[in-house]
Amino acid sequence: MASLIRPNVLQMTPYLTGKPIEEVKRELGLDRVIKLASNENPIGPSPKAVEAVRKAAERMHIYPDGAAFELKEKISSKFGVPRNQILVGNGSDELIHLIGLLFLGKPTDEMIVGDPSFSRFDASAHLAPSKLVKVPLDSDFRHDLPAMARAITENTKLVFVANPNNPTGTIVYKNEVDAFVRDLPEHVTFVLDEAYYEFAVNEPRMPNSLDYLAQGKNIIGLRTLSKAYGLAGIRVGYGFAPAWVSDAIDRAREPFDVNSLAQAAAVAAFDDIEHLKQTVEHNTRGLATLTKAFEAVGARPIPSCANFVFADLGIEAKPVFEALLRHGVITRSGHALGDKNSLRVTVGTDEEMEIFAAALKEVLMTATV
């Protein structure tokens, strides 16, 4: 009966999540397993968010506010954006999905992405189905904006750029985005996915989607509370867009896409400035720790502005990934990320990163791959 499904859907690759800790324990008979694969916050969620969820749980029999009024008010006051330019979704993944539905509709429509970048961008084009145009990253593993600009045609509808990029952690600079946006044709919508923005906010060359929105540019900025705010398990994404985009997303989205517990957690998390500060400070130290661990075994870690380090091992990464699993360390192999010689490792707790560094050294320096 699979023939009843649209052929383009059957050609899509399901999203590969990081292996769960309990699954690795069962498969390999291990007592201790650490997970540094999914870019989660090692500090955990804000205590204020946890308490907000406890209180909201008493009313979980009531449908959530479909308009997410309180959450949008919080975002509006925090970022100085009118409510009619604010997007919220069941994670930023939902917003990416909806953007594809809104802008892509014909096989001749084109969407441009970097390669490698976040795989859920690709899914938007495949689902339409429309033409996916992949532009390789440059030699520094950064988005090549001039090459992406040259790839634009009269059929291009969307350009997606993750900044910082997942899986590489690299950024495109403000002057580069300024030039790209300035010359962008009117028929092209630029999506700047800033899921890891909070980790890069102290980088002086980091652009901000809000600046371009204020200039009236045709841009959508996407962010999330899954990373720096530690709410990955409860799914809250948000973003900024022209009012006509926000109106269209409201027409296309599910009526109660952000549940009541998630809305309560998000409002509280935005108020916990100290938790965010601790997260960013720990992440800065963690990036240095992971970078040193890769350099110690002769790998090439790519300077990161996110909460993970992407490293070129110089050899195929899948056997290294599998050997690390046998040591009880879950990472993300390049074969799942679009670069077979690379490994992506999330900043963890100090203890977790020490365990990873020791395991990586044993795997690569004693030829146990």
PDB file of C-alpha atoms in Angstrom, residues 126-239:
ATOM      1  CA  HIS A 126      11.522  17.389  -0.409  1.00  0.00           C
ATOM      2  CA  LEU A 127       8.022  17.441   1.057  1.00  0.00           C
ATOM      3  CA  ALA A 128       6.737  20.110  -1.347  1.00  0.00           C
ATOM      4  CA  PRO A 129       8.223  18.599  -3.601  1.00  0.00           C
ATOM      5  CA  SER A 130      10.451  21.384  -4.875  1.00  0.00           C
ATOM      6  CA  LYS A 131      14.031  21.629  -6.035  1.00  0.00           C
ATOM      7  CA  LEU A 132      16.673  21.625  -3.306  1.00  0.00           C
ATOM      8  CA  VAL A 133      19.857  23.500  -4.223  1.00  0.00           C
ATOM      9  CA  LYS A 134      22.811  22.700  -1.953  1.00  0.00           C
ATOM     10  CA  VAL A 135      25.764  25.082  -1.905  1.00  0.00           C
ATOM     11  CA  PRO A 136      28.924  23.673  -0.291  1.00  0.00           C
ATOM     12  CA  LEU A 137      30.400  25.441   2.714  1.00  0.00           C
ATOM     13  CA  ASP A 138      33.727  27.169   2.149  1.00  0.00           C
ATOM     14  CA  SER A 139      37.115  25.815   3.235  1.00  0.00           C
ATOM     15  CA  ASP A 140      36.546  27.156   6.764  1.00  0.00           C
ATOM     16  CA  PHE A 141      33.230  25.270   7.046  1.00  0.00           C
ATOM     17  CA  ARG A 142      31.278  28.544   6.816  1.00  0.00           C
ATOM     18  CA  HIS A 143      28.278  29.354   4.617  1.00  0.00           C
ATOM     19  CA  ASP A 144      29.501  30.722   1.295  1.00  0.00           C
ATOM     20  CA  LEU A 145      27.047  33.592   0.915  1.00  0.00           C
ATOM     21  CA  PRO A 146      28.462  34.883  -2.415  1.00  0.00           C
ATOM     22  CA  ALA A 147      28.064  31.385  -3.889  1.00  0.00           C
ATOM     23  CA  MET A 148      24.556  31.125  -2.476  1.00  0.00           C
ATOM     24  CA  ALA A 149      23.711  34.497  -4.041  1.00  0.00           C
ATOM     25  CA  ARG A 150      24.974  33.277  -7.421  1.00  0.00           C
ATOM     26  CA  ALA A 151      22.755  30.187  -7.103  1.00  0.00           C
ATOM     27  CA  ILE A 152      19.582  32.304  -6.910  1.00  0.00           C
ATOM     28  CA  THR A 153      17.335  32.148  -9.968  1.00  0.00           C
ATOM     29  CA  GLU A 154      13.892  33.457 -10.882  1.00  0.00           C
ATOM     30  CA  ASN A 155      12.496  30.232  -9.376  1.00  0.00           C
ATOM     31  CA  THR A 156      14.166  30.614  -5.978  1.00  0.00           C
ATOM     32  CA  LYS A 157      11.640  31.069  -3.181  1.00  0.00           C
ATOM     33  CA  LEU A 158      13.668  30.479  -0.014  1.00  0.00           C
ATOM     34  CA  VAL A 159      17.251  30.685   1.215  1.00  0.00           C
ATOM     35  CA  PHE A 160      18.009  29.062   4.566  1.00  0.00           C
ATOM     36  CA  VAL A 161      21.130  29.927   6.568  1.00  0.00           C
ATOM     37  CA  ALA A 162      21.750  28.507  10.043  1.00  0.00           C
ATOM     38  CA  ASN A 163      23.822  30.999  12.020  1.00  0.00           C
ATOM     39  CA  PRO A 164      25.617  29.581  13.976  1.00  0.00           C
ATOM     40  CA  ASN A 165      25.527  26.655  11.613  1.00  0.00           C
ATOM     41  CA  ASN A 166      24.571  23.162  12.685  1.00  0.00           C
ATOM     42  CA  PRO A 167      26.656  20.955  12.472  1.00  0.00           C
ATOM     43  CA  THR A 168      29.785  23.115  12.131  1.00  0.00           C
ATOM     44  CA  GLY A 169      29.214  25.854  14.738  1.00  0.00           C
ATOM     45  CA  THR A 170      30.540  28.501  12.365  1.00  0.00           C
ATOM     46  CA  ILE A 171      28.935  31.870  11.653  1.00  0.00           C
ATOM     47  CA  VAL A 172      28.569  34.248   8.757  1.00  0.00           C
ATOM     48  CA  TYR A 173      29.497  37.795   9.694  1.00  0.00           C
ATOM     49  CA  LYS A 174      27.293  40.866   9.838  1.00  0.00           C
ATOM     50  CA  ASN A 175      29.005  42.621   6.932  1.00  0.00           C
ATOM     51  CA  GLU A 176      28.528  39.487   4.809  1.00  0.00           C
ATOM     52  CA  VAL A 177      24.837  39.223   5.654  1.00  0.00           C
ATOM     53  CA  ASP A 178      24.409  42.964   5.105  1.00  0.00           C
ATOM     54  CA  ALA A 179      25.674  42.570   1.539  1.00  0.00           C
ATOM     55  CA  PHE A 180      23.640  39.407   0.931  1.00  0.00           C
ATOM     56  CA  VAL A 181      20.391  40.963   2.143  1.00  0.00           C
ATOM     57  CA  ARG A 182      21.026  44.202   0.287  1.00  0.00           C
ATOM     58  CA  ASP A 183      21.207  42.409  -3.065  1.00  0.00           C
ATOM     59  CA  LEU A 184      18.486  39.820  -2.398  1.00  0.00           C
ATOM     60  CA  PRO A 185      15.760  39.820  -5.096  1.00  0.00           C
ATOM     61  CA  GLU A 186      12.272  40.734  -3.871  1.00  0.00           C
ATOM     62  CA  HIS A 187      10.841  37.308  -4.750  1.00  0.00           C
ATOM     63  CA  VAL A 188      13.237  35.509  -2.342  1.00  0.00           C
ATOM     64  CA  THR A 189      12.586  35.103   1.392  1.00  0.00           C
ATOM     65  CA  PHE A 190      15.682  34.775   3.561  1.00  0.00           C
ATOM     66  CA  VAL A 191      15.412  32.514   6.629  1.00  0.00           C
ATOM     67  CA  LEU A 192      18.110  33.072   9.251  1.00  0.00           C
ATOM     68  CA  ASP A 193      17.977  30.191  11.731  1.00  0.00           C
ATOM     69  CA  GLU A 194      19.492  31.491  14.973  1.00  0.00           C
ATOM     70  CA  ALA A 195      18.871  28.449  17.182  1.00  0.00           C
ATOM     71  CA  TYR A 196      22.266  28.880  18.870  1.00  0.00           C
ATOM     72  CA  TYR A 197      22.191  32.677  18.944  1.00  0.00           C
ATOM     73  CA  GLU A 198      22.642  33.049  22.720  1.00  0.00           C
ATOM     74  CA  PHE A 199      25.990  31.266  22.619  1.00  0.00           C
ATOM     75  CA  ALA A 200      27.311  33.693  19.989  1.00  0.00           C
ATOM     76  CA  VAL A 201      25.882  36.936  21.290  1.00  0.00           C
ATOM     77  CA  ASN A 202      29.295  38.155  22.530  1.00  0.00           C
ATOM     78  CA  GLU A 203      30.837  37.647  19.079  1.00  0.00           C
ATOM     79  CA  PRO A 204      31.057  41.223  17.705  1.00  0.00           C
ATOM     80  CA  ARG A 205      30.692  40.089  14.080  1.00  0.00           C
ATOM     81  CA  MET A 206      27.436  38.212  14.763  1.00  0.00           C
ATOM     82  CA  PRO A 207      24.422  39.527  12.805  1.00  0.00           C
ATOM     83  CA  ASN A 208      20.936  39.747  14.306  1.00  0.00           C
ATOM     84  CA  SER A 209      17.798  38.973  12.301  1.00  0.00           C
ATOM     85  CA  LEU A 210      15.917  41.667  14.235  1.00  0.00           C
ATOM     86  CA  ASP A 211      18.049  44.384  12.647  1.00  0.00           C
ATOM     87  CA  TYR A 212      16.997  43.341   9.146  1.00  0.00           C
ATOM     88  CA  LEU A 213      13.362  42.966  10.140  1.00  0.00           C
ATOM     89  CA  ALA A 214      13.421  46.534  11.503  1.00  0.00           C
ATOM     90  CA  GLN A 215      14.750  47.656   8.110  1.00  0.00           C
ATOM     91  CA  GLY A 216      11.708  46.114   6.411  1.00  0.00           C
ATOM     92  CA  LYS A 217      13.690  43.309   4.770  1.00  0.00           C
ATOM     93  CA  ASN A 218      12.060  40.085   3.594  1.00  0.00           C
ATOM     94  CA  ILE A 219      13.587  37.980   6.346  1.00  0.00           C
ATOM     95  CA  ILE A 220      12.468  35.416   8.911  1.00  0.00           C
ATOM     96  CA  GLY A 221      14.540  34.904  12.050  1.00  0.00           C
ATOM     97  CA  LEU A 222      14.099  31.643  13.962  1.00  0.00           C
ATOM     98  CA  ARG A 223      15.143  30.902  17.548  1.00  0.00           C
ATOM     99  CA  THR A 224      14.443  28.273  20.174  1.00  0.00           C
ATOM    100  CA  LEU A 225      14.330  27.599  23.891  1.00  0.00           C
ATOM    101  CA  SER A 226      15.688  24.072  23.393  1.00  0.00           C
ATOM    102  CA  LYS A 227      19.367  24.985  23.575  1.00  0.00           C
ATOM    103  CA  ALA A 228      20.578  27.767  25.866  1.00  0.00           C
ATOM    104  CA  TYR A 229      17.322  27.812  27.842  1.00  0.00           C
ATOM    105  CA  GLY A 230      17.319  24.041  28.402  1.00  0.00           C
ATOM    106  CA  LEU A 231      13.746  23.287  27.296  1.00  0.00           C
ATOM    107  CA  ALA A 232      14.503  20.691  24.584  1.00  0.00           C
ATOM    108  CA  GLY A 233      12.058  18.163  26.020  1.00  0.00           C
ATOM    109  CA  ILE A 234       9.101  20.518  26.077  1.00  0.00           C
ATOM    110  CA  ARG A 235       9.424  22.026  22.561  1.00  0.00           C
ATOM    111  CA  VAL A 236       9.141  25.784  22.193  1.00  0.00           C
ATOM    112  CA  GLY A 237      10.414  27.618  19.148  1.00  0.00           C
ATOM    113  CA  TYR A 238       9.862  31.260  18.273  1.00  0.00           C
ATOM    114  CA  GLY A 239      10.850  33.752  15.660  1.00  0.00           C
TER     115      GLY A 239
END
